[in-house]
XYZ file of C-alpha atoms in Angstrom:
696
model
C 33.582 160.020 233.794
C 31.586 157.465 231.793
C 32.583 156.408 228.316
C 29.033 156.925 227.094
C 29.338 160.641 227.795
C 32.428 161.078 225.576
C 31.683 158.183 223.232
C 31.975 160.309 220.031
C 35.386 161.549 221.187
C 36.605 158.069 222.136
C 35.558 156.734 218.771
C 38.032 159.187 217.146
C 40.919 157.211 218.696
C 42.855 160.363 219.636
C 44.755 158.274 222.188
C 44.583 154.708 223.418
C 46.096 152.163 225.770
C 47.065 149.226 223.616
C 47.911 146.999 226.563
C 51.620 147.023 225.716
C 54.242 147.697 228.393
C 57.740 149.134 228.372
C 60.766 147.445 229.900
C 59.832 148.893 233.312
C 56.352 147.321 233.032
C 54.873 150.740 232.584
C 51.867 151.075 230.382
C 52.266 152.430 226.871
C 49.992 155.325 225.979
C 49.768 155.938 222.246
C 48.698 159.287 220.744
C 48.315 158.878 216.960
C 48.348 162.347 215.371
C 46.768 162.749 211.973
C 47.048 165.156 209.106
C 44.047 167.094 210.308
C 44.296 169.539 213.128
C 43.920 167.716 216.440
C 41.383 169.138 218.905
C 43.424 169.573 222.060
C 40.378 169.740 224.305
C 39.101 166.434 222.983
C 42.593 164.976 223.336
C 42.739 166.246 226.906
C 39.373 164.660 227.675
C 40.504 161.393 226.103
C 43.741 161.384 228.115
C 41.872 162.143 231.331
C 39.530 159.205 230.694
C 42.322 156.789 229.716
C 44.487 157.703 232.717
C 41.533 157.129 235.061
C 41.349 153.475 234.077
C 44.650 151.965 235.459
C 45.057 151.360 239.144
C 47.287 153.446 241.334
C 49.833 150.639 241.320
C 50.035 150.736 237.538
C 50.228 154.507 237.559
C 53.148 154.361 240.009
C 55.208 152.446 237.444
C 54.823 155.369 235.044
C 53.710 155.636 231.466
C 55.617 155.557 228.201
C 53.894 157.845 225.774
C 54.278 157.281 222.037
C 53.376 160.402 220.091
C 53.010 159.362 216.478
C 53.845 162.525 214.601
C 54.513 160.934 211.273
C 51.394 162.417 209.847
C 51.429 165.690 211.741
C 53.351 168.922 211.975
C 56.051 169.768 214.482
C 54.160 172.515 216.237
C 51.258 170.106 216.849
C 53.622 167.508 218.269
C 55.193 170.151 220.442
C 51.800 171.246 221.725
C 50.853 167.678 222.573
C 54.110 167.078 224.415
C 53.696 170.247 226.417
C 50.095 169.286 227.206
C 51.255 166.015 228.750
C 52.930 168.084 231.452
C 49.553 169.337 232.594
C 47.613 166.106 232.135
C 49.999 163.429 233.492
C 53.201 165.103 234.660
C 54.035 162.628 237.430
C 52.976 159.460 235.593
C 54.939 160.044 232.332
C 58.400 158.502 232.352
C 59.293 158.736 228.705
C 57.781 160.394 225.657
C 58.770 158.883 222.356
C 57.980 161.180 219.457
C 57.937 159.161 216.260
C 59.211 161.476 213.630
C 58.241 161.373 209.991
C 60.433 160.309 207.172
C 60.834 163.965 206.172
C 63.482 165.445 208.416
C 62.366 168.049 210.861
C 64.773 170.794 211.778
C 66.775 168.690 214.179
C 68.528 171.605 215.732
C 65.283 173.351 216.519
C 63.493 170.355 217.799
C 66.376 169.055 219.830
C 67.102 172.384 221.336
C 63.463 172.923 222.171
C 62.913 169.624 224.056
C 66.306 169.804 225.715
C 65.576 173.294 226.851
C 62.251 172.261 228.346
C 63.465 168.971 229.854
C 63.789 170.153 233.449
C 60.535 171.999 233.272
C 58.604 169.128 231.686
C 59.669 166.536 234.224
C 60.041 163.690 231.718
C 62.396 162.810 228.910
C 61.360 163.417 225.319
C 63.151 161.658 222.499
C 62.718 161.805 218.778
C 62.844 158.405 217.165
C 61.856 156.836 213.921
C 59.351 154.027 213.912
C 61.943 151.342 213.230
C 64.059 152.486 216.135
C 61.330 152.192 218.778
C 62.435 148.664 219.534
C 65.455 150.148 221.291
C 63.143 151.350 224.014
C 60.173 148.973 223.768
C 60.001 145.288 222.969
C 58.448 144.514 219.572
C 55.835 142.298 221.177
C 54.615 145.311 223.147
C 54.294 147.494 220.058
C 51.338 147.557 217.760
C 51.537 146.779 214.117
C 51.643 150.504 213.315
C 55.139 150.617 214.838
C 56.339 147.298 213.462
C 55.342 145.306 216.513
C 53.229 142.179 216.912
C 50.718 143.425 219.472
C 47.158 143.350 218.094
C 44.829 146.100 219.164
C 41.210 146.642 218.079
C 40.065 150.020 219.290
C 36.319 149.434 218.656
C 36.487 146.083 220.387
C 38.157 147.677 223.364
C 35.611 150.495 223.358
C 32.676 148.054 223.242
C 34.156 146.035 226.110
C 34.694 149.212 228.053
C 31.141 150.323 227.465
C 29.867 146.895 228.526
C 32.011 146.976 231.669
C 30.865 150.459 232.628
C 27.221 149.569 231.889
C 27.464 146.430 233.990
C 29.236 148.303 236.758
C 26.633 151.020 236.761
C 23.657 148.657 236.578
C 25.042 146.216 239.121
C 25.948 149.002 241.554
C 22.491 150.540 241.238
C 20.905 147.119 241.538
C 22.970 146.336 244.616
C 21.812 149.559 246.238
C 18.190 148.758 245.421
C 18.450 145.153 246.592
C 20.208 146.232 249.762
C 17.441 148.770 250.370
C 14.732 146.182 249.742
C 16.436 143.563 251.878
C 17.104 145.967 254.708
C 13.528 147.204 254.466
C 12.278 143.646 254.678
C 14.334 143.064 257.818
C 12.832 146.153 259.371
C 9.426 144.973 258.281
C 9.906 141.684 260.066
C 10.952 143.503 263.215
C 8.252 146.121 263.156
C 5.588 145.030 260.736
C 3.311 147.909 261.588
C 6.025 150.582 261.167
C 7.780 149.607 257.974
C 9.947 152.402 256.556
C 9.615 151.369 252.904
C 7.064 149.782 250.700
C 7.718 146.072 250.456
C 6.078 146.066 247.037
C 9.053 148.107 245.715
C 10.719 146.217 242.835
C 14.241 146.589 241.309
C 14.471 148.845 238.286
C 16.235 146.103 236.287
C 15.936 142.365 236.181
C 18.604 140.817 238.447
C 18.763 137.697 236.291
C 19.550 139.792 233.226
C 22.259 141.742 235.046
C 23.837 138.541 236.365
C 23.802 136.995 232.917
C 25.396 140.128 231.456
C 28.065 140.065 234.186
C 28.908 136.401 233.521
C 29.190 137.040 229.810
C 31.405 140.073 230.441
C 33.604 138.128 232.848
C 33.989 135.365 230.306
C 35.054 137.906 227.689
C 37.512 139.507 230.051
C 39.048 136.221 231.065
C 39.528 134.899 227.554
C 39.602 136.853 224.292
C 40.391 135.629 220.854
C 40.541 137.505 217.597
C 40.450 135.920 214.201
C 43.316 137.011 212.025
C 44.284 136.280 208.459
C 46.522 133.437 209.545
C 43.687 131.534 211.196
C 43.701 133.173 214.642
C 46.173 134.731 217.046
C 45.875 134.425 220.819
C 47.011 137.212 223.057
C 46.816 138.087 226.755
C 44.192 140.471 228.072
C 44.993 144.121 228.578
C 45.887 145.358 231.998
C 42.638 147.254 232.365
C 40.785 144.082 231.516
C 42.720 142.179 234.152
C 41.867 144.951 236.571
C 38.171 144.775 235.613
C 37.942 141.025 236.262
C 38.091 141.184 240.061
C 35.721 144.134 240.021
C 33.224 142.157 237.941
C 33.645 139.055 240.110
C 33.197 141.108 243.251
C 30.093 142.720 241.842
C 28.761 139.309 240.758
C 29.387 137.873 244.214
C 27.647 140.804 245.853
C 24.816 140.576 243.361
C 24.376 136.857 243.963
C 24.337 137.392 247.689
C 21.879 140.259 247.569
C 19.816 138.529 244.901
C 19.600 135.385 247.025
C 18.394 137.476 249.932
C 16.060 139.305 247.590
C 14.596 136.017 246.363
C 14.006 134.991 249.944
C 12.425 138.377 250.574
C 10.246 137.898 247.503
C 9.328 134.419 248.651
C 8.436 135.704 252.075
C 6.617 138.641 250.514
C 4.772 136.310 248.127
C 3.908 133.996 250.965
C 2.746 136.915 253.071
C 0.796 138.353 250.147
C -0.750 134.969 249.463
C -1.539 134.570 253.132
C -3.122 138.017 253.226
C -5.100 137.246 250.070
C -6.252 133.965 251.552
C -7.165 135.705 254.785
C -9.058 138.353 252.840
C -10.924 135.725 250.808
C -11.632 133.707 253.936
C -13.132 136.769 255.572
C -15.153 137.469 252.435
C -16.576 133.935 252.546
C -17.162 134.075 256.297
C -18.729 137.543 256.169
C -21.063 136.562 253.333
C -22.114 133.271 254.910
C -22.663 134.857 258.314
C -24.209 137.972 256.778
C -26.329 137.810 253.590
C -26.271 134.000 253.511
C -27.606 133.639 257.031
C -30.069 136.468 256.447
C -31.506 134.593 253.478
C -32.101 131.555 255.669
C -33.591 133.686 258.448
C -36.316 134.889 256.110
C -37.112 131.348 254.960
C -38.773 129.544 257.844
C -42.216 128.572 256.547
C -43.149 125.130 255.196
C -46.150 126.178 253.098
C -49.785 125.195 253.442
C -50.047 123.164 250.227
C -48.013 121.274 247.659
C -47.751 124.331 245.437
C -46.612 126.534 248.318
C -43.995 123.965 249.404
C -42.741 123.654 245.822
C -42.416 127.432 245.588
C -40.407 127.432 248.829
C -38.224 124.621 247.493
C -37.545 126.613 244.327
C -36.611 129.644 246.417
C -34.356 127.435 248.545
C -32.659 126.084 245.413
C -31.866 129.660 244.408
C -30.358 130.234 247.845
C -28.358 127.006 247.528
C -27.126 128.120 244.101
C -25.773 131.330 245.616
C -24.178 129.391 248.456
C -22.608 126.898 246.054
C -20.546 129.693 244.508
C -19.106 130.538 247.916
C -18.646 126.871 248.753
C -16.589 126.561 245.559
C -14.414 129.402 246.837
C -14.185 127.547 250.158
C -12.944 124.387 248.418
C -10.333 126.382 246.508
C -9.200 128.195 249.649
C -9.062 124.953 251.584
C -6.785 123.461 248.937
C -4.542 126.523 249.000
C -4.356 126.432 252.783
C -3.574 122.707 252.718
C -0.756 123.332 250.231
C 0.649 126.088 252.426
C 0.396 123.852 255.479
C 2.358 121.139 253.726
C 5.118 123.544 252.698
C 4.606 126.291 255.255
C 6.923 127.616 257.906
C 6.385 127.018 261.565
C 5.478 130.639 262.142
C 2.558 130.417 259.690
C 1.124 127.067 260.762
C -0.880 128.427 263.675
C -2.403 131.240 261.639
C -3.159 128.970 258.675
C -4.774 126.336 260.874
C -6.848 128.991 262.593
C -8.036 130.325 259.217
C -8.792 126.823 258.000
C -10.704 125.969 261.159
C -12.699 129.194 261.060
C -13.556 128.710 257.397
C -14.509 125.060 257.867
C -16.673 125.787 260.909
C -18.652 128.499 259.153
C -19.044 126.563 255.892
C -20.047 123.315 257.586
C -22.507 125.134 259.812
C -24.052 126.909 256.855
C -24.129 123.689 254.821
C -25.864 121.946 257.725
C -28.455 124.717 257.825
C -29.060 124.391 254.096
C -29.367 120.618 254.344
C -31.722 120.903 257.318
C -33.870 123.406 255.439
C -33.930 121.194 252.340
C -34.911 118.114 254.366
C -37.583 120.113 256.170
C -39.098 121.355 252.908
C -38.954 117.851 251.410
C -40.731 116.446 254.463
C -43.320 119.256 254.241
C -43.853 118.525 250.537
C -44.389 114.827 251.266
C -46.757 115.705 254.134
C -48.859 117.982 251.946
C -48.821 115.378 249.168
C -50.183 112.714 251.510
C -52.721 115.220 252.887
C -53.913 116.067 249.372
C -54.255 112.393 248.417
C -56.152 111.691 251.623
C -58.417 114.683 251.020
C -59.216 113.391 247.535
C -59.949 109.941 248.947
C -62.258 111.451 251.562
C -63.986 113.522 248.887
C -64.493 110.404 246.789
C -65.797 108.447 249.769
C -68.098 111.291 250.752
C -69.384 111.566 247.201
C -70.112 107.852 247.195
C -71.946 108.147 250.509
C -73.999 111.108 249.346
C -75.434 109.134 246.409
C -78.579 107.189 247.334
C -78.297 103.436 247.002
C -80.668 101.929 244.445
C -79.205 98.504 243.647
C -81.017 95.955 241.531
C -80.311 92.976 243.729
C -78.412 91.763 246.744
C -75.279 90.920 244.744
C -74.903 94.509 243.589
C -75.414 95.650 247.177
C -72.678 93.281 248.320
C -70.383 94.633 245.607
C -71.125 98.226 246.582
C -70.581 97.397 250.251
C -67.234 95.763 249.431
C -66.137 98.840 247.464
C -67.193 101.035 250.362
C -65.137 98.979 252.818
C -62.099 99.121 250.518
C -62.340 102.900 250.261
C -62.654 103.190 254.026
C -59.608 100.965 254.489
C -57.690 103.086 251.993
C -58.659 106.191 253.969
C -57.444 104.527 257.180
C -54.084 103.766 255.575
C -53.881 107.298 254.180
C -54.605 108.829 257.565
C -51.992 106.585 259.175
C -49.464 107.663 256.571
C -50.399 111.313 257.169
C -49.846 110.887 260.900
C -46.426 109.319 260.291
C -45.383 112.077 257.886
C -46.769 114.739 260.191
C -45.012 113.321 263.246
C -41.727 113.131 261.362
C -42.140 116.729 260.253
C -43.001 117.790 263.798
C -39.911 116.007 265.108
C -37.727 117.911 262.636
C -39.294 121.213 263.612
C -39.034 120.390 267.307
C -35.364 119.445 266.967
C -34.653 122.728 265.192
C -32.410 124.702 267.551
C -32.254 128.469 267.729
C -28.789 128.515 266.134
C -30.197 127.015 262.957
C -31.074 130.421 261.586
C -29.291 132.659 264.012
C -32.397 133.674 265.935
C -35.209 132.366 268.102
C -37.640 130.614 265.782
C -40.146 129.473 268.401
C -42.866 131.777 267.003
C -42.377 130.586 263.447
C -42.165 126.991 264.653
C -45.457 127.391 266.519
C -47.175 128.492 263.324
C -45.773 125.484 261.462
C -46.702 123.112 264.277
C -50.225 124.549 264.498
C -50.645 124.167 260.752
C -49.491 120.527 260.758
C -51.612 119.594 263.730
C -54.568 121.458 262.226
C -54.285 119.499 258.976
C -54.097 116.184 260.828
C -57.043 117.083 263.097
C -59.120 118.229 260.142
C -58.415 114.992 258.297
C -59.261 113.022 261.429
C -62.604 114.809 261.766
C -63.427 114.310 258.105
C -62.487 110.663 258.375
C -64.630 110.281 261.499
C -67.618 111.845 259.750
C -67.124 109.521 256.823
C -66.839 106.552 259.172
C -70.156 107.520 260.811
C -71.781 107.826 257.439
C -70.247 104.514 256.375
C -71.716 102.855 259.485
C -75.162 104.188 258.614
C -74.751 103.218 254.980
C -73.443 99.785 255.944
C -76.482 99.182 258.200
C -78.800 100.358 255.479
C -77.149 98.202 252.864
C -77.156 95.176 255.159
C -80.870 95.765 255.746
C -81.364 95.990 252.021
C -79.470 92.740 251.585
C -81.712 91.187 254.234
C -84.772 92.682 252.527
C -83.784 91.214 249.196
C -83.117 87.915 250.901
C -86.513 87.925 252.655
C -88.286 88.782 249.422
C -86.366 86.101 247.605
C -87.079 83.506 250.284
C -90.766 84.541 250.437
C -91.035 84.063 246.698
C -89.336 80.724 247.129
C -91.899 79.807 249.827
C -94.721 80.648 247.394
C -93.026 78.524 244.783
C -92.600 75.653 247.215
C -96.225 75.907 248.316
C -97.326 75.897 244.679
C -95.224 72.818 244.096
C -96.842 71.150 247.132
C -100.292 72.020 245.759
C -99.349 70.679 242.379
C -98.007 67.504 243.969
C -101.198 67.186 246.014
C -103.343 67.371 242.938
C -101.270 65.186 240.671
C -99.732 62.525 242.886
C -101.893 62.348 245.994
C -104.823 60.613 244.260
C -104.922 57.137 245.718
C -107.643 56.381 248.302
C -106.293 52.986 249.314
C -107.478 49.470 248.560
C -108.433 48.756 252.147
C -108.885 50.580 255.405
C -105.358 50.012 256.511
C -103.865 51.577 253.423
C -106.339 54.423 253.651
C -105.277 55.088 257.222
C -101.635 55.212 256.080
C -102.509 57.620 253.272
C -104.462 59.748 255.694
C -101.486 59.906 258.062
C -99.108 60.799 255.219
C -101.503 63.478 254.103
C -101.536 65.031 257.566
C -97.732 65.166 257.528
C -97.841 66.616 254.029
C -100.200 69.298 255.273
C -97.855 70.014 258.170
C -95.017 70.633 255.677
C -97.212 72.952 253.683
C -98.291 74.719 256.854
C -94.601 75.256 257.827
C -93.855 76.593 254.364
C -96.778 78.961 254.568
C -95.839 80.138 258.042
C -92.164 80.652 256.894
C -93.358 82.736 253.974
C -95.626 84.825 256.233
C -92.717 85.454 258.634
C -90.458 86.520 255.774
C -93.087 88.884 254.465
C -93.623 90.329 257.921
C -89.811 90.895 258.176
C -89.940 92.527 254.753
C -92.557 94.954 255.989
C -90.441 95.832 259.020
C -87.317 96.332 256.867
C -89.203 98.490 254.422
C -90.452 100.617 257.266
C -86.874 100.897 258.599
C -85.548 101.790 255.151
C -88.515 104.114 254.569
C -89.128 102.505 251.249
C -91.626 100.110 249.716
C -90.558 96.747 248.484
C -90.830 96.142 244.800
C -92.080 92.567 245.224
C -93.439 92.029 248.708
C -96.748 93.666 247.833
C -97.428 90.975 245.225
C -95.910 88.105 247.135
C -98.362 88.167 250.074
C -101.516 87.811 247.926
C -99.809 85.074 245.942
C -98.918 83.289 249.150
C -102.435 83.621 250.550
C -104.016 82.550 247.283
C -101.862 79.462 246.942
C -102.374 78.627 250.597
C -106.133 78.989 250.201
C -106.099 76.707 247.191
C -103.920 74.256 249.067
C -106.245 74.341 252.077
C -109.336 73.687 249.960
C -107.573 70.939 248.076
C -106.275 69.434 251.304
C -109.720 69.494 252.891
C -111.152 67.797 249.844
C -108.426 65.231 250.032
C -109.123 64.627 253.727
C -112.862 64.311 253.050
C -112.306 61.740 250.338
C -109.826 59.789 252.458
C -112.215 59.804 255.455
C -115.111 58.663 253.238
C -112.864 55.984 251.745
C -111.811 54.910 255.234
C -115.436 54.638 256.396
C -116.401 52.807 253.217
C -113.511 50.355 253.457
C -113.952 49.796 257.214
C -117.697 49.030 256.947
C -117.243 46.929 253.841
C -114.534 44.891 255.449
C -116.673 44.476 258.568
C -119.655 43.248 256.625
C -117.681 40.964 254.426
C -115.805 39.438 257.315
C -118.747 38.893 259.725
C -119.609 35.317 260.683
C -122.971 33.642 259.882
C -123.621 32.888 263.552
C -124.392 36.586 264.138
C -127.883 36.913 262.781
C -128.552 40.261 264.398
C -125.893 41.868 262.342
C -126.745 40.139 259.237
C -130.310 41.168 259.508
C -129.328 44.812 259.793
C -130.315 45.890 256.361
C -129.756 49.490 257.116
C -126.058 48.864 257.551
C -125.770 47.494 254.045
C -127.746 50.392 252.701
C -125.497 52.829 254.474
C -122.404 51.184 253.004
C -123.917 51.400 249.559
C -124.849 55.016 250.111
C -121.295 55.896 251.252
C -119.868 54.114 248.225
C -122.144 55.943 245.889
C -121.327 59.277 247.517
C -117.604 58.565 247.207
C -118.064 57.702 243.542
C -119.943 60.889 242.994
C -117.228 62.928 244.817
C -114.546 61.471 242.592
C -116.185 63.028 239.606
C -116.528 66.466 241.193
C -113.563 68.982 240.711
C -112.059 71.159 243.432
C -113.471 74.627 243.043
C -111.315 77.590 244.251
C -112.571 81.005 245.371
C -111.517 82.602 242.101
C -113.803 80.146 240.245
C -111.062 77.935 238.876
C -111.392 74.153 239.052
C -108.842 71.406 239.491
C -109.203 67.616 239.409
C -107.169 65.119 241.388
C -105.021 63.174 239.038
C -105.965 62.219 235.517
C -109.343 60.717 234.375
C -107.751 57.299 234.052
C -106.475 57.526 237.618
C -109.962 58.446 238.834
C -111.523 55.677 236.746
C -109.242 53.115 238.296
C -110.137 54.300 241.812
C -113.856 54.337 240.984
C -113.687 50.855 239.552
C -112.135 49.561 242.729
C -114.945 51.114 244.817
C -117.595 49.626 242.544
C -116.081 46.238 242.990
C -116.353 46.666 246.732
C -119.970 47.726 246.437
C -120.760 44.623 244.352
C -119.282 42.433 247.005
C -121.423 44.113 249.642
C -124.536 43.624 247.529
C -123.784 40.005 246.981
C -123.250 39.552 250.676
C -126.541 41.240 251.315
C -128.392 38.930 248.942
C -126.856 35.908 250.426
C -127.934 36.739 253.912
C -131.437 37.761 253.051
C -133.913 37.367 250.302
C -132.710 37.910 246.932
C -132.630 41.547 245.916
C -131.400 43.340 242.967
C -128.068 44.889 243.608
C -127.847 48.662 243.004
C -124.766 48.260 240.967
C -126.601 45.959 238.602
C -129.376 48.392 238.102
């Protein structure tokens, strides 16, 4: 019977065990009767509960029952005494009925108890409160009977309730822990056929129960009550002494089972954590090998332009973003597995390492695939970028070649040709860079194994390879066409440079020839003072004419080359049409002037030679001296020469030019006249006196 069930009855204090003992060490049971009518059923229940507390050893020593009838009537006392026969007949040794100060009918009472003595089985005595010490020591009596034993019924009741609660909770907890622990043992032996659910938890907190037990044990082992005199110490009651080993035994059992339970919980937690890790590992592995790999399988192209490659890169970044979430889970799981490996048991090491290896293999393989795909797309983007730049360069070069060349001079042609060569060189470098990028991209595609995306990608690779090779071949063909056009344009421009050069040199030849003509007219005016000098001048003039002839021939050759170049270029020269007439006109003028110069020099040579011959002849040659005709001829030549000096050179266009200045001509004429005078004088001396023509 639990105290909580009859708590209202126990609180009435119908009977109690104060902890006092009689001289035979038997427990003292006190029944304090009151003025009100005592409920015998409740008293019987109280006695049953109280007598269930002591041990059998205590019960064997018997009880001394004190029935306090000082506040009750005789018939009630009598009823209580008779009831003890039915409740505790064997355990009661002595019943002390404390009589009131008012005297009961002694004869009646004495006769009644004496009469019933053999039938009751215990001795009943009537005694006043102050005479109880004859039977019981004062220290074993409560203050109600003049003793010194302190008893607090509510304190005892609270302790009893606490003890019963602890006993009940600890016993139930022990059963639960034993069930859990035994179930865990079975689970370890036959994991697949466990008889109980390992997730079953105790109904109460073991820590709380243990703490309650320790507090209760401390209270049972040492109790102190504060009295009016500052505090009185007293020994625990017998039931409390009896409860101590029960509490300690329960605490020991609880600690043992709780220790096992903690180990079970640790193992369960470790197993749960291991199962959770395994579940998460499989989630990561299944996603990476399932949807993750499927995403990569569908992404195999490299695009056919920069925009297409950028779109594929953006799609790949989205795929990487999804993978990064699972890679974060992988990092977390790897850390958890590492922690378990550091503190794990031997039996879990193999499984943990296998999980870690499986997870690492899948994640690293998937990460390698992502990195390979990213590098491939980056290489494709660079390839298409170079291809686009090269295409723009080829378009620019082609546009330049399609525009007809109409330069102003040779320098502009040279500048245009230089720009053309630079663009062609830039195209060569661009095509070389495209080949390098394309070959690198082809190497990556070629090195791509079938495991990269979990399937045979030879078909997709062939499309990518064909596209790359097609782009490079197309660029090569376009570059070759541009090179052919550049060769044609270069030849044309070089011909134009040569044309400009020929025209320029032809104009220069005309200028040189004009300068020679001008020099002939202005500086080649002397006819010589004697025949020797005239011969020298005549020789110099021939050389001068040879120079002019070479200049004229050089100009004609240049103009002929100009005509050929114009025919090759299918264009007419802007200056060669005017240059040829200029050259011919100047050459004609030079020829006429040169012939006039030769005529004058030859006349001067004949004049000077004959004059010198006449003037130097000896007197002993009369036949010569008498040749009058010779003198006349000399005079006639001199006069003709003088007349020729005054005549200008007339050109086909009607223009006239004189040799030198009038003063220069006058000086030359004067010198000739002097010669003629000498001839006339010589003539007079040799023959009869005649009038000289110069004098007339």
